[in-house]
mmCIF file of N, CA, C and O in Angstrom:
data_model
loop_
_atom_site.group_PDB
_atom_site.id
_atom_site.type_symbol
_atom_site.label_atom_id
_atom_site.label_comp_id
_atom_site.label_asym_id
_atom_site.label_seq_id
_atom_site.Cartn_x
_atom_site.Cartn_y
_atom_site.Cartn_z
ATOM 1 N N MET A 1 13.406 3.092 2.410
ATOM 2 C CA MET A 1 12.190 2.722 1.733
ATOM 3 C C MET A 1 12.520 2.102 0.464
ATOM 4 O O MET A 1 12.913 2.995 -0.289
ATOM 5 N N ARG A 2 12.159 0.583 0.867
ATOM 6 C CA ARG A 2 11.876 0.413 -1.643
ATOM 7 C C ARG A 2 11.507 0.802 -1.908
ATOM 8 O O ARG A 2 9.873 1.403 -1.646
ATOM 9 N N THR A 3 11.289 1.095 -3.479
ATOM 10 C CA THR A 3 10.208 1.257 -4.805
ATOM 11 C C THR A 3 9.748 0.673 -5.186
ATOM 12 O O THR A 3 8.436 0.197 -5.602
ATOM 13 N N ILE A 4 10.004 -0.830 -4.787
ATOM 14 C CA ILE A 4 9.508 -2.162 -5.355
ATOM 15 C C ILE A 4 9.668 -2.973 -3.807
ATOM 16 O O ILE A 4 10.849 -3.341 -3.490
ATOM 17 N N TYR A 5 8.973 -4.006 -4.302
ATOM 18 C CA TYR A 5 8.554 -4.677 -3.568
ATOM 19 C C TYR A 5 8.014 -6.180 -4.265
ATOM 20 O O TYR A 5 7.136 -6.267 -5.054
ATOM 21 N N VAL A 6 8.487 -6.987 -4.039
ATOM 22 C CA VAL A 6 8.730 -8.635 -5.215
ATOM 23 C C VAL A 6 8.038 -9.302 -3.481
ATOM 24 O O VAL A 6 8.700 -10.112 -2.685
ATOM 25 N N GLY A 7 6.922 -10.643 -3.624
ATOM 26 C CA GLY A 7 7.028 -11.394 -3.306
ATOM 27 C C GLY A 7 6.442 -12.620 -4.043
ATOM 28 O O GLY A 7 6.375 -12.509 -5.056
ATOM 29 N N HIS A 8 7.172 -14.254 -3.461
ATOM 30 C CA HIS A 8 6.786 -15.359 -3.589
ATOM 31 C C HIS A 8 7.272 -15.171 -5.155
ATOM 32 O O HIS A 8 5.562 -15.945 -6.123
ATOM 33 N N GLY A 9 8.119 -15.141 -5.551
ATOM 34 C CA GLY A 9 8.646 -15.665 -6.880
ATOM 35 C C GLY A 9 7.677 -14.393 -7.642
ATOM 36 O O GLY A 9 8.385 -15.281 -8.964
ATOM 37 N N GLY A 10 7.856 -13.323 -7.361
ATOM 38 C CA GLY A 10 7.564 -12.518 -8.524
ATOM 39 C C GLY A 10 5.720 -12.024 -8.771
ATOM 40 O O GLY A 10 5.190 -12.056 -9.083
ATOM 41 N N VAL A 11 5.091 -13.429 -8.199
ATOM 42 C CA VAL A 11 4.005 -13.538 -8.085
ATOM 43 C C VAL A 11 2.851 -11.822 -7.727
ATOM 44 O O VAL A 11 1.578 -12.032 -8.179
ATOM 45 N N ALA A 12 3.408 -11.715 -6.805
ATOM 46 C CA ALA A 12 2.471 -10.231 -6.380
ATOM 47 C C ALA A 12 3.729 -9.241 -5.752
ATOM 48 O O ALA A 12 5.164 -9.796 -6.184
ATOM 49 N N SER A 13 3.323 -7.727 -6.484
ATOM 50 C CA SER A 13 4.496 -6.884 -6.345
ATOM 51 C C SER A 13 3.824 -5.904 -5.811
ATOM 52 O O SER A 13 2.557 -5.807 -5.860
ATOM 53 N N ALA A 14 4.952 -5.230 -5.692
ATOM 54 C CA ALA A 14 3.703 -3.289 -5.644
ATOM 55 C C ALA A 14 5.144 -2.433 -5.424
ATOM 56 O O ALA A 14 6.252 -2.887 -5.619
ATOM 57 N N SER A 15 4.602 -1.578 -6.363
ATOM 58 C CA SER A 15 5.698 0.195 -6.589
ATOM 59 C C SER A 15 5.049 1.279 -6.305
ATOM 60 O O SER A 15 4.856 1.577 -5.600
ATOM 61 N N LEU A 16 6.356 1.965 -5.436
ATOM 62 C CA LEU A 16 6.228 2.890 -5.107
ATOM 63 C C LEU A 16 6.536 4.639 -5.309
ATOM 64 O O LEU A 16 8.033 4.012 -6.422
ATOM 65 N N LEU A 17 6.613 5.205 -5.424
ATOM 66 C CA LEU A 17 7.142 6.542 -6.031
ATOM 67 C C LEU A 17 7.818 7.666 -4.868
ATOM 68 O O LEU A 17 7.412 7.543 -3.779
ATOM 69 N N MET A 18 9.146 7.865 -4.763
ATOM 70 C CA MET A 18 9.428 8.362 -4.106
ATOM 71 C C MET A 18 10.112 10.150 -4.521
ATOM 72 O O MET A 18 10.657 10.062 -5.554
ATOM 73 N N PRO A 19 9.204 10.844 -3.522
ATOM 74 C CA PRO A 19 10.472 12.111 -4.141
ATOM 75 C C PRO A 19 11.754 11.954 -4.236
ATOM 76 O O PRO A 19 12.559 11.418 -3.894
ATOM 77 N N PRO A 20 12.106 13.013 -5.345
ATOM 78 C CA PRO A 20 14.067 12.872 -5.189
ATOM 79 C C PRO A 20 14.764 13.361 -4.158
ATOM 80 O O PRO A 20 15.826 13.682 -4.634
ATOM 81 N N ASP A 21 14.179 15.035 -3.567
ATOM 82 C CA ASP A 21 14.957 14.994 -2.442
ATOM 83 C C ASP A 21 15.476 14.559 -1.795
ATOM 84 O O ASP A 21 16.031 14.846 -0.806
ATOM 85 N N GLY A 22 14.881 12.907 -0.929
ATOM 86 C CA GLY A 22 15.072 11.883 -0.157
ATOM 87 C C GLY A 22 14.766 12.515 0.913
ATOM 88 O O GLY A 22 15.074 12.839 2.634
ATOM 89 N N GLU A 23 14.544 14.130 1.729
ATOM 90 C CA GLU A 23 13.787 14.635 2.449
ATOM 91 C C GLU A 23 12.323 14.934 3.198
ATOM 92 O O GLU A 23 11.664 14.332 3.783
ATOM 93 N N THR A 24 11.397 14.499 1.858
ATOM 94 C CA THR A 24 10.066 14.971 1.773
ATOM 95 C C THR A 24 9.625 13.640 2.390
ATOM 96 O O THR A 24 10.213 12.015 1.522
ATOM 97 N N ARG A 25 8.661 13.172 3.512
ATOM 98 C CA ARG A 25 8.161 12.153 4.569
ATOM 99 C C ARG A 25 7.198 11.181 3.281
ATOM 100 O O ARG A 25 6.532 11.123 4.601
ATOM 101 N N ASN A 26 7.239 11.676 2.630
ATOM 102 C CA ASN A 26 5.662 10.651 2.080
ATOM 103 C C ASN A 26 6.201 10.070 0.546
ATOM 104 O O ASN A 26 7.582 9.966 0.035
ATOM 105 N N ALA A 27 4.948 8.647 0.020
ATOM 106 C CA ALA A 27 5.645 8.113 -0.891
ATOM 107 C C ALA A 27 4.082 7.668 -1.382
ATOM 108 O O ALA A 27 3.195 7.817 -1.082
ATOM 109 N N ILE A 28 4.263 7.232 -2.662
ATOM 110 C CA ILE A 28 2.452 7.133 -3.425
ATOM 111 C C ILE A 28 2.945 6.025 -3.299
ATOM 112 O O ILE A 28 3.554 5.413 -4.571
ATOM 113 N N VAL A 29 2.051 4.889 -3.093
ATOM 114 C CA VAL A 29 1.599 3.871 -3.119
ATOM 115 C C VAL A 29 1.523 3.985 -5.064
ATOM 116 O O VAL A 29 -0.118 4.360 -5.294
ATOM 117 N N THR A 30 2.355 3.730 -5.841
ATOM 118 C CA THR A 30 1.107 3.689 -7.356
ATOM 119 C C THR A 30 0.549 2.333 -7.514
ATOM 120 O O THR A 30 -0.375 1.620 -8.407
ATOM 121 N N GLU A 31 1.131 0.829 -7.143
ATOM 122 C CA GLU A 31 0.218 -0.006 -7.867
ATOM 123 C C GLU A 31 0.521 -1.318 -7.018
ATOM 124 O O GLU A 31 2.207 -2.093 -6.158
ATOM 125 N N ILE A 32 -0.337 -2.097 -6.471
ATOM 126 C CA ILE A 32 -0.156 -3.669 -5.206
ATOM 127 C C ILE A 32 -0.780 -4.646 -7.035
ATOM 128 O O ILE A 32 -1.929 -4.387 -6.845
ATOM 129 N N ALA A 33 -0.144 -5.224 -7.204
ATOM 130 C CA ALA A 33 -0.573 -6.463 -7.932
ATOM 131 C C ALA A 33 -0.386 -7.751 -7.636
ATOM 132 O O ALA A 33 1.365 -8.228 -7.316
ATOM 133 N N VAL A 34 -1.065 -8.732 -7.567
ATOM 134 C CA VAL A 34 -1.075 -10.038 -7.529
ATOM 135 C C VAL A 34 -1.302 -11.065 -8.828
ATOM 136 O O VAL A 34 -2.687 -11.095 -8.933
ATOM 137 N N TRP A 35 -0.739 -12.330 -9.668
ATOM 138 C CA TRP A 35 -1.457 -12.784 -10.756
ATOM 139 C C TRP A 35 -3.081 -13.159 -10.159
ATOM 140 O O TRP A 35 -2.812 -13.832 -8.709
ATOM 141 N N PRO A 36 -3.910 -12.832 -10.984
ATOM 142 C CA PRO A 36 -5.941 -13.560 -10.437
ATOM 143 C C PRO A 36 -5.257 -14.915 -9.731
ATOM 144 O O PRO A 36 -6.195 -15.096 -9.124
ATOM 145 N N GLU A 37 -5.290 -16.060 -10.138
ATOM 146 C CA GLU A 37 -4.807 -16.857 -9.788
ATOM 147 C C GLU A 37 -4.176 -17.253 -8.124
ATOM 148 O O GLU A 37 -4.382 -18.332 -7.903
ATOM 149 N N HIS A 38 -3.411 -16.223 -8.350
ATOM 150 C CA HIS A 38 -2.706 -16.487 -7.072
ATOM 151 C C HIS A 38 -3.614 -15.298 -5.861
ATOM 152 O O HIS A 38 -3.001 -15.870 -4.624
ATOM 153 N N ARG A 39 -4.851 -15.083 -6.012
ATOM 154 C CA ARG A 39 -5.272 -14.005 -5.569
ATOM 155 C C ARG A 39 -5.814 -14.833 -4.408
ATOM 156 O O ARG A 39 -6.281 -15.799 -4.604
ATOM 157 N N GLY A 40 -6.544 -14.040 -2.879
ATOM 158 C CA GLY A 40 -7.070 -14.685 -2.066
ATOM 159 C C GLY A 40 -6.138 -15.103 -1.360
ATOM 160 O O GLY A 40 -6.627 -16.165 -0.207
ATOM 161 N N LYS A 41 -4.725 -15.308 -1.021
ATOM 162 C CA LYS A 41 -4.578 -16.430 -0.520
ATOM 163 C C LYS A 41 -3.363 -15.281 0.504
ATOM 164 O O LYS A 41 -2.338 -16.227 1.005
ATOM 165 N N GLY A 42 -3.153 -14.061 0.262
ATOM 166 C CA GLY A 42 -2.534 -13.504 0.896
ATOM 167 C C GLY A 42 -1.805 -12.453 1.152
ATOM 168 O O GLY A 42 -1.154 -11.526 1.837
ATOM 169 N N TRP A 43 -1.307 -12.921 -0.217
ATOM 170 C CA TRP A 43 -0.077 -11.895 -0.965
ATOM 171 C C TRP A 43 0.718 -10.734 -0.237
ATOM 172 O O TRP A 43 1.154 -10.213 -0.821
ATOM 173 N N GLY A 44 -1.406 -10.247 -1.148
ATOM 174 C CA GLY A 44 -1.203 -8.599 -0.859
ATOM 175 C C GLY A 44 -1.153 -8.379 -0.444
ATOM 176 O O GLY A 44 -0.069 -7.211 0.413
ATOM 177 N N SER A 45 -2.228 -8.633 0.848
ATOM 178 C CA SER A 45 -1.726 -7.649 2.111
ATOM 179 C C SER A 45 -0.972 -8.671 3.312
ATOM 180 O O SER A 45 -0.217 -7.464 3.535
ATOM 181 N N GLU A 46 0.335 -9.407 2.961
ATOM 182 C CA GLU A 46 1.613 -9.536 2.977
ATOM 183 C C GLU A 46 2.873 -8.125 2.986
ATOM 184 O O GLU A 46 3.358 -7.999 3.410
ATOM 185 N N ILE A 47 3.127 -8.332 1.456
ATOM 186 C CA ILE A 47 3.607 -6.929 0.495
ATOM 187 C C ILE A 47 2.852 -5.180 0.964
ATOM 188 O O ILE A 47 3.734 -4.943 1.317
ATOM 189 N N LEU A 48 1.127 -5.109 1.274
ATOM 190 C CA LEU A 48 1.322 -4.488 2.085
ATOM 191 C C LEU A 48 1.743 -3.896 3.620
ATOM 192 O O LEU A 48 1.859 -2.319 3.970
ATOM 193 N N LYS A 49 1.806 -4.729 4.215
ATOM 194 C CA LYS A 49 2.357 -4.800 5.320
ATOM 195 C C LYS A 49 3.287 -4.707 5.813
ATOM 196 O O LYS A 49 4.067 -3.689 6.568
ATOM 197 N N GLU A 50 3.931 -5.631 4.102
ATOM 198 C CA GLU A 50 6.307 -4.781 4.556
ATOM 199 C C GLU A 50 5.860 -3.541 4.284
ATOM 200 O O GLU A 50 6.566 -2.967 4.599
ATOM 201 N N ILE A 51 5.255 -2.727 3.978
ATOM 202 C CA ILE A 51 5.458 -1.543 2.936
ATOM 203 C C ILE A 51 4.807 -0.586 4.338
ATOM 204 O O ILE A 51 5.477 0.370 4.081
ATOM 205 N N CYS A 52 4.139 -0.853 4.626
ATOM 206 C CA CYS A 52 3.673 -0.017 5.450
ATOM 207 C C CYS A 52 4.429 -0.004 7.134
ATOM 208 O O CYS A 52 4.917 1.101 8.015
ATOM 209 N N ARG A 53 5.433 -0.971 7.713
ATOM 210 C CA ARG A 53 6.055 -1.113 8.665
ATOM 211 C C ARG A 53 7.463 -0.799 8.254
ATOM 212 O O ARG A 53 8.006 0.325 8.559
ATOM 213 N N ASP A 54 8.052 -0.622 6.722
ATOM 214 C CA ASP A 54 9.109 0.154 6.639
ATOM 215 C C ASP A 54 8.833 1.649 6.449
ATOM 216 O O ASP A 54 9.715 2.388 7.177
ATOM 217 N N ALA A 55 7.661 1.721 6.476
ATOM 218 C CA ALA A 55 7.186 2.830 6.178
ATOM 219 C C ALA A 55 6.865 4.171 8.235
ATOM 220 O O ALA A 55 7.096 4.440 7.852
ATOM 221 N N ASP A 56 6.794 2.979 8.116
ATOM 222 C CA ASP A 56 6.908 3.469 10.074
ATOM 223 C C ASP A 56 7.683 3.936 10.406
ATOM 224 O O ASP A 56 8.141 4.751 11.678
ATOM 225 N N ALA A 57 8.568 3.418 10.912
ATOM 226 C CA ALA A 57 9.973 2.395 10.801
ATOM 227 C C ALA A 57 11.164 4.124 10.285
ATOM 228 O O ALA A 57 11.796 4.901 10.610
ATOM 229 N N GLU A 58 10.860 4.762 8.550
ATOM 230 C CA GLU A 58 11.614 5.665 8.930
ATOM 231 C C GLU A 58 10.232 6.926 8.359
ATOM 232 O O GLU A 58 10.447 8.219 8.421
ATOM 233 N N GLY A 59 9.212 7.236 8.934
ATOM 234 C CA GLY A 59 8.671 7.891 9.200
ATOM 235 C C GLY A 59 7.871 8.783 7.675
ATOM 236 O O GLY A 59 7.704 10.140 7.617
ATOM 237 N N ILE A 60 7.638 7.878 6.746
ATOM 238 C CA ILE A 60 6.784 7.975 6.214
ATOM 239 C C ILE A 60 5.464 7.529 5.652
ATOM 240 O O ILE A 60 4.987 6.686 6.318
ATOM 241 N N THR A 61 4.592 8.890 4.807
ATOM 242 C CA THR A 61 3.569 9.388 4.828
ATOM 243 C C THR A 61 3.086 8.262 3.547
ATOM 244 O O THR A 61 3.706 8.855 3.070
ATOM 245 N N LEU A 62 1.841 7.605 3.101
ATOM 246 C CA LEU A 62 1.827 6.554 2.533
ATOM 247 C C LEU A 62 0.154 6.973 1.450
ATOM 248 O O LEU A 62 -0.498 8.005 2.750
ATOM 249 N N MET A 63 0.258 6.988 0.223
ATOM 250 C CA MET A 63 -0.595 7.862 -0.037
ATOM 251 C C MET A 63 -1.374 7.155 -1.248
ATOM 252 O O MET A 63 -0.302 6.275 -1.735
ATOM 253 N N LEU A 64 -2.766 6.980 -1.990
ATOM 254 C CA LEU A 64 -2.666 5.987 -2.906
ATOM 255 C C LEU A 64 -3.500 6.252 -3.337
ATOM 256 O O LEU A 64 -4.671 7.568 -2.768
ATOM 257 N N SER A 65 -4.547 6.376 -4.711
ATOM 258 C CA SER A 65 -5.316 5.912 -4.919
ATOM 259 C C SER A 65 -6.638 4.938 -5.776
ATOM 260 O O SER A 65 -5.440 4.332 -6.350
ATOM 261 N N VAL A 66 -7.302 4.930 -5.422
ATOM 262 C CA VAL A 66 -7.936 3.261 -4.932
ATOM 263 C C VAL A 66 -8.129 3.115 -6.746
ATOM 264 O O VAL A 66 -9.405 3.528 -7.437
ATOM 265 N N GLU A 67 -8.014 2.506 -7.742
ATOM 266 C CA GLU A 67 -8.467 2.310 -8.852
ATOM 267 C C GLU A 67 -8.433 0.762 -8.643
ATOM 268 O O GLU A 67 -7.643 -0.148 -8.955
ATOM 269 N N PRO A 68 -8.976 0.050 -8.990
ATOM 270 C CA PRO A 68 -9.922 -1.360 -9.136
ATOM 271 C C PRO A 68 -8.696 -1.450 -10.703
ATOM 272 O O PRO A 68 -8.772 -1.222 -11.291
ATOM 273 N N GLY A 69 -8.386 -2.762 -10.246
ATOM 274 C CA GLY A 69 -7.736 -3.478 -11.647
ATOM 275 C C GLY A 69 -8.347 -4.143 -12.308
ATOM 276 O O GLY A 69 -9.734 -4.827 -11.532
ATOM 277 N N PRO A 70 -8.553 -4.899 -13.546
ATOM 278 C CA PRO A 70 -9.694 -6.075 -13.823
ATOM 279 C C PRO A 70 -9.399 -7.296 -12.646
ATOM 280 O O PRO A 70 -8.322 -7.967 -12.520
ATOM 281 N N GLY A 71 -10.522 -7.180 -13.058
ATOM 282 C CA GLY A 71 -10.805 -9.324 -12.229
ATOM 283 C C GLY A 71 -10.736 -9.242 -10.594
ATOM 284 O O GLY A 71 -10.561 -9.845 -9.821
ATOM 285 N N GLY A 72 -9.897 -7.716 -9.712
ATOM 286 C CA GLY A 72 -9.854 -7.509 -8.464
ATOM 287 C C GLY A 72 -11.231 -7.171 -7.941
ATOM 288 O O GLY A 72 -11.765 -7.001 -7.924
ATOM 289 N N LEU A 73 -10.668 -6.579 -6.430
ATOM 290 C CA LEU A 73 -11.765 -5.890 -5.584
ATOM 291 C C LEU A 73 -12.693 -4.948 -6.194
ATOM 292 O O LEU A 73 -12.012 -3.572 -7.421
ATOM 293 N N SER A 74 -13.980 -4.870 -5.830
ATOM 294 C CA SER A 74 -14.307 -3.188 -6.729
ATOM 295 C C SER A 74 -13.826 -2.180 -5.865
ATOM 296 O O SER A 74 -13.474 -2.366 -4.922
ATOM 297 N N ALA A 75 -14.318 -1.093 -5.600
ATOM 298 C CA ALA A 75 -13.815 0.852 -5.278
ATOM 299 C C ALA A 75 -13.924 0.349 -3.845
ATOM 300 O O ALA A 75 -13.240 0.632 -3.044
ATOM 301 N N GLU A 76 -14.888 0.379 -3.468
ATOM 302 C CA GLU A 76 -14.945 -0.458 -1.701
ATOM 303 C C GLU A 76 -14.333 -0.814 -1.298
ATOM 304 O O GLU A 76 -14.142 -1.066 -0.024
ATOM 305 N N GLY A 77 -15.147 -1.840 -2.519
ATOM 306 C CA GLY A 77 -13.443 -3.352 -1.016
ATOM 307 C C GLY A 77 -12.133 -2.844 -1.459
ATOM 308 O O GLY A 77 -11.945 -3.279 -0.521
ATOM 309 N N LEU A 78 -12.017 -2.353 -2.306
ATOM 310 C CA LEU A 78 -9.951 -1.958 -2.436
ATOM 311 C C LEU A 78 -9.871 -0.935 -1.194
ATOM 312 O O LEU A 78 -9.285 -0.950 -0.699
ATOM 313 N N ALA A 79 -11.075 0.187 -0.736
ATOM 314 C CA ALA A 79 -10.943 1.205 0.300
ATOM 315 C C ALA A 79 -11.291 0.787 1.457
ATOM 316 O O ALA A 79 -10.373 0.741 2.415
ATOM 317 N N ALA A 80 -11.674 -0.283 1.121
ATOM 318 C CA ALA A 80 -12.441 -1.327 2.754
ATOM 319 C C ALA A 80 -10.275 -2.028 3.098
ATOM 320 O O ALA A 80 -10.341 -2.410 3.996
ATOM 321 N N TRP A 81 -9.959 -2.355 2.125
ATOM 322 C CA TRP A 81 -9.284 -3.387 2.015
ATOM 323 C C TRP A 81 -7.686 -2.346 2.960
ATOM 324 O O TRP A 81 -6.892 -2.859 3.926
ATOM 325 N N TYR A 82 -7.706 -1.229 2.077
ATOM 326 C CA TYR A 82 -6.834 -0.044 2.424
ATOM 327 C C TYR A 82 -6.838 -0.083 3.811
ATOM 328 O O TYR A 82 -5.959 0.047 4.576
ATOM 329 N N GLY A 83 -7.998 0.413 4.356
ATOM 330 C CA GLY A 83 -8.540 0.702 5.603
ATOM 331 C C GLY A 83 -8.491 -0.232 6.457
ATOM 332 O O GLY A 83 -7.484 0.177 7.677
ATOM 333 N N ARG A 84 -8.148 -1.182 5.948
ATOM 334 C CA ARG A 84 -7.714 -2.636 7.044
ATOM 335 C C ARG A 84 -6.564 -2.275 7.841
ATOM 336 O O ARG A 84 -5.963 -2.782 9.123
ATOM 337 N N TYR A 85 -5.378 -1.371 7.394
ATOM 338 C CA TYR A 85 -4.222 -0.769 6.656
ATOM 339 C C TYR A 85 -4.323 0.342 7.453
ATOM 340 O O TYR A 85 -2.733 0.397 7.359
ATOM 341 N N GLY A 86 -4.518 1.012 7.514
ATOM 342 C CA GLY A 86 -4.389 1.929 8.255
ATOM 343 C C GLY A 86 -4.441 3.666 7.501
ATOM 344 O O GLY A 86 -4.641 4.238 7.789
ATOM 345 N N PHE A 87 -5.293 3.536 5.931
ATOM 346 C CA PHE A 87 -5.477 4.267 4.952
ATOM 347 C C PHE A 87 -6.970 4.303 5.538
ATOM 348 O O PHE A 87 -7.688 4.448 5.557
ATOM 349 N N GLN A 88 -6.741 6.247 5.356
ATOM 350 C CA GLN A 88 -8.253 6.411 5.660
ATOM 351 C C GLN A 88 -8.404 7.727 4.499
ATOM 352 O O GLN A 88 -7.229 7.946 3.636
ATOM 353 N N ARG A 89 -9.754 7.691 3.781
ATOM 354 C CA ARG A 89 -9.934 8.444 3.084
ATOM 355 C C ARG A 89 -9.471 10.209 2.686
ATOM 356 O O ARG A 89 -10.183 10.439 4.363
ATOM 357 N N ALA A 90 -8.885 10.612 1.785
ATOM 358 C CA ALA A 90 -8.427 11.740 2.247
ATOM 359 C C ALA A 90 -9.236 13.255 1.045
ATOM 360 O O ALA A 90 -9.194 14.014 1.578
ATOM 361 N N LEU A 91 -10.051 12.273 0.472
ATOM 362 C CA LEU A 91 -10.584 12.769 -0.260
ATOM 363 C C LEU A 91 -12.549 12.537 0.833
ATOM 364 O O LEU A 91 -12.960 11.790 -0.385
ATOM 365 N N ASN A 92 -13.608 13.949 -0.202
ATOM 366 C CA ASN A 92 -14.614 12.840 -0.345
ATOM 367 C C ASN A 92 -14.956 12.300 -1.064
ATOM 368 O O ASN A 92 -16.298 11.230 -0.624
ATOM 369 N N ASP A 93 -14.455 12.532 -2.367
ATOM 370 C CA ASP A 93 -15.305 11.222 -3.103
ATOM 371 C C ASP A 93 -14.066 9.633 -2.872
ATOM 372 O O ASP A 93 -14.736 8.555 -3.931
ATOM 373 N N GLY A 94 -13.478 9.894 -2.322
ATOM 374 C CA GLY A 94 -13.265 8.750 -1.597
ATOM 375 C C GLY A 94 -11.529 8.076 -2.554
ATOM 376 O O GLY A 94 -11.328 6.857 -2.022
ATOM 377 N N THR A 95 -11.606 8.696 -3.654
ATOM 378 C CA THR A 95 -10.337 7.854 -4.438
ATOM 379 C C THR A 95 -8.776 8.200 -3.464
ATOM 380 O O THR A 95 -8.273 7.346 -3.698
ATOM 381 N N VAL A 96 -9.065 9.116 -3.153
ATOM 382 C CA VAL A 96 -7.305 10.016 -2.704
ATOM 383 C C VAL A 96 -7.585 8.874 -0.966
ATOM 384 O O VAL A 96 -8.382 9.277 -0.318
ATOM 385 N N MET A 97 -6.682 7.982 -0.918
ATOM 386 C CA MET A 97 -6.294 7.698 0.820
ATOM 387 C C MET A 97 -5.328 7.870 0.900
ATOM 388 O O MET A 97 -4.288 7.527 0.519
ATOM 389 N N ILE A 98 -5.407 7.846 2.497
ATOM 390 C CA ILE A 98 -3.505 8.584 2.849
ATOM 391 C C ILE A 98 -2.869 7.452 4.343
ATOM 392 O O ILE A 98 -4.727 6.723 4.870
ATOM 393 N N ARG A 99 -2.047 8.152 5.011
ATOM 394 C CA ARG A 99 -1.802 6.355 6.216
ATOM 395 C C ARG A 99 -0.570 6.733 6.564
ATOM 396 O O ARG A 99 0.366 7.585 6.064
ATOM 397 N N LEU A 100 -1.187 7.759 7.863
ATOM 398 C CA LEU A 100 0.489 8.443 8.316
ATOM 399 C C LEU A 100 0.773 7.911 9.281
ATOM 400 O O LEU A 100 0.619 6.392 8.980
ATOM 401 N N THR A 101 2.057 8.241 9.456
ATOM 402 C CA THR A 101 3.240 7.321 9.954
ATOM 403 C C THR A 101 2.296 6.482 11.585
ATOM 404 O O THR A 101 1.828 7.409 12.415
ATOM 405 N N GLN A 102 2.515 5.744 11.916
ATOM 406 C CA GLN A 102 2.013 5.426 13.132
ATOM 407 C C GLN A 102 2.914 4.681 13.665
ATOM 408 O O GLN A 102 3.721 3.401 13.413
ATOM 409 N N SER A 103 2.839 4.799 15.547
ATOM 410 C CA SER A 103 3.543 3.923 16.545
ATOM 411 C C SER A 103 3.530 2.471 16.457
ATOM 412 O O SER A 103 2.890 2.779 16.273
ATOM 413 N N SER A 104 4.531 2.099 17.160
ATOM 414 C CA SER A 104 3.943 0.576 17.580
ATOM 415 C C SER A 104 3.316 0.772 18.534
ATOM 416 O O SER A 104 2.153 -0.054 18.664
ATOM 417 N N THR A 105 2.408 1.981 19.560
ATOM 418 C CA THR A 105 1.863 1.940 20.544
ATOM 419 C C THR A 105 0.176 1.992 19.840
ATOM 420 O O THR A 105 -0.873 2.088 20.042
ATOM 421 N N THR A 106 0.128 2.829 18.067
ATOM 422 C CA THR A 106 -1.511 2.489 17.930
ATOM 423 C C THR A 106 -1.673 1.836 16.386
ATOM 424 O O THR A 106 -2.765 1.733 16.131
ATOM 425 N N ARG A 107 -0.122 0.663 15.959
ATOM 426 C CA ARG A 107 -0.738 -0.337 14.847
ATOM 427 C C ARG A 107 -0.901 -1.747 15.958
ATOM 428 O O ARG A 107 -1.398 -2.096 16.907
#
């Protein structure tokens, strides 16, 4: 699984942290960013779908912290967006979300 995903000439990107041991089957999505003038075109969704496909293919659980960026979705909007891709709230405060590996029959 890659740690950097870039789309549309660098206008949209995502980064992940992977454990150095190479055996732990999880990754932290640290950022998904789209230049403000290009938001709403589905490019962030495109990158997140690719990350989820790669994670499923390799049996990797994804984790992230819901932290809205300037000019982006609200915390609730961002959590709902991640929820559309299989992420679920891991803590009562809703800031941490997790996505377990999904088989092709559950997607």
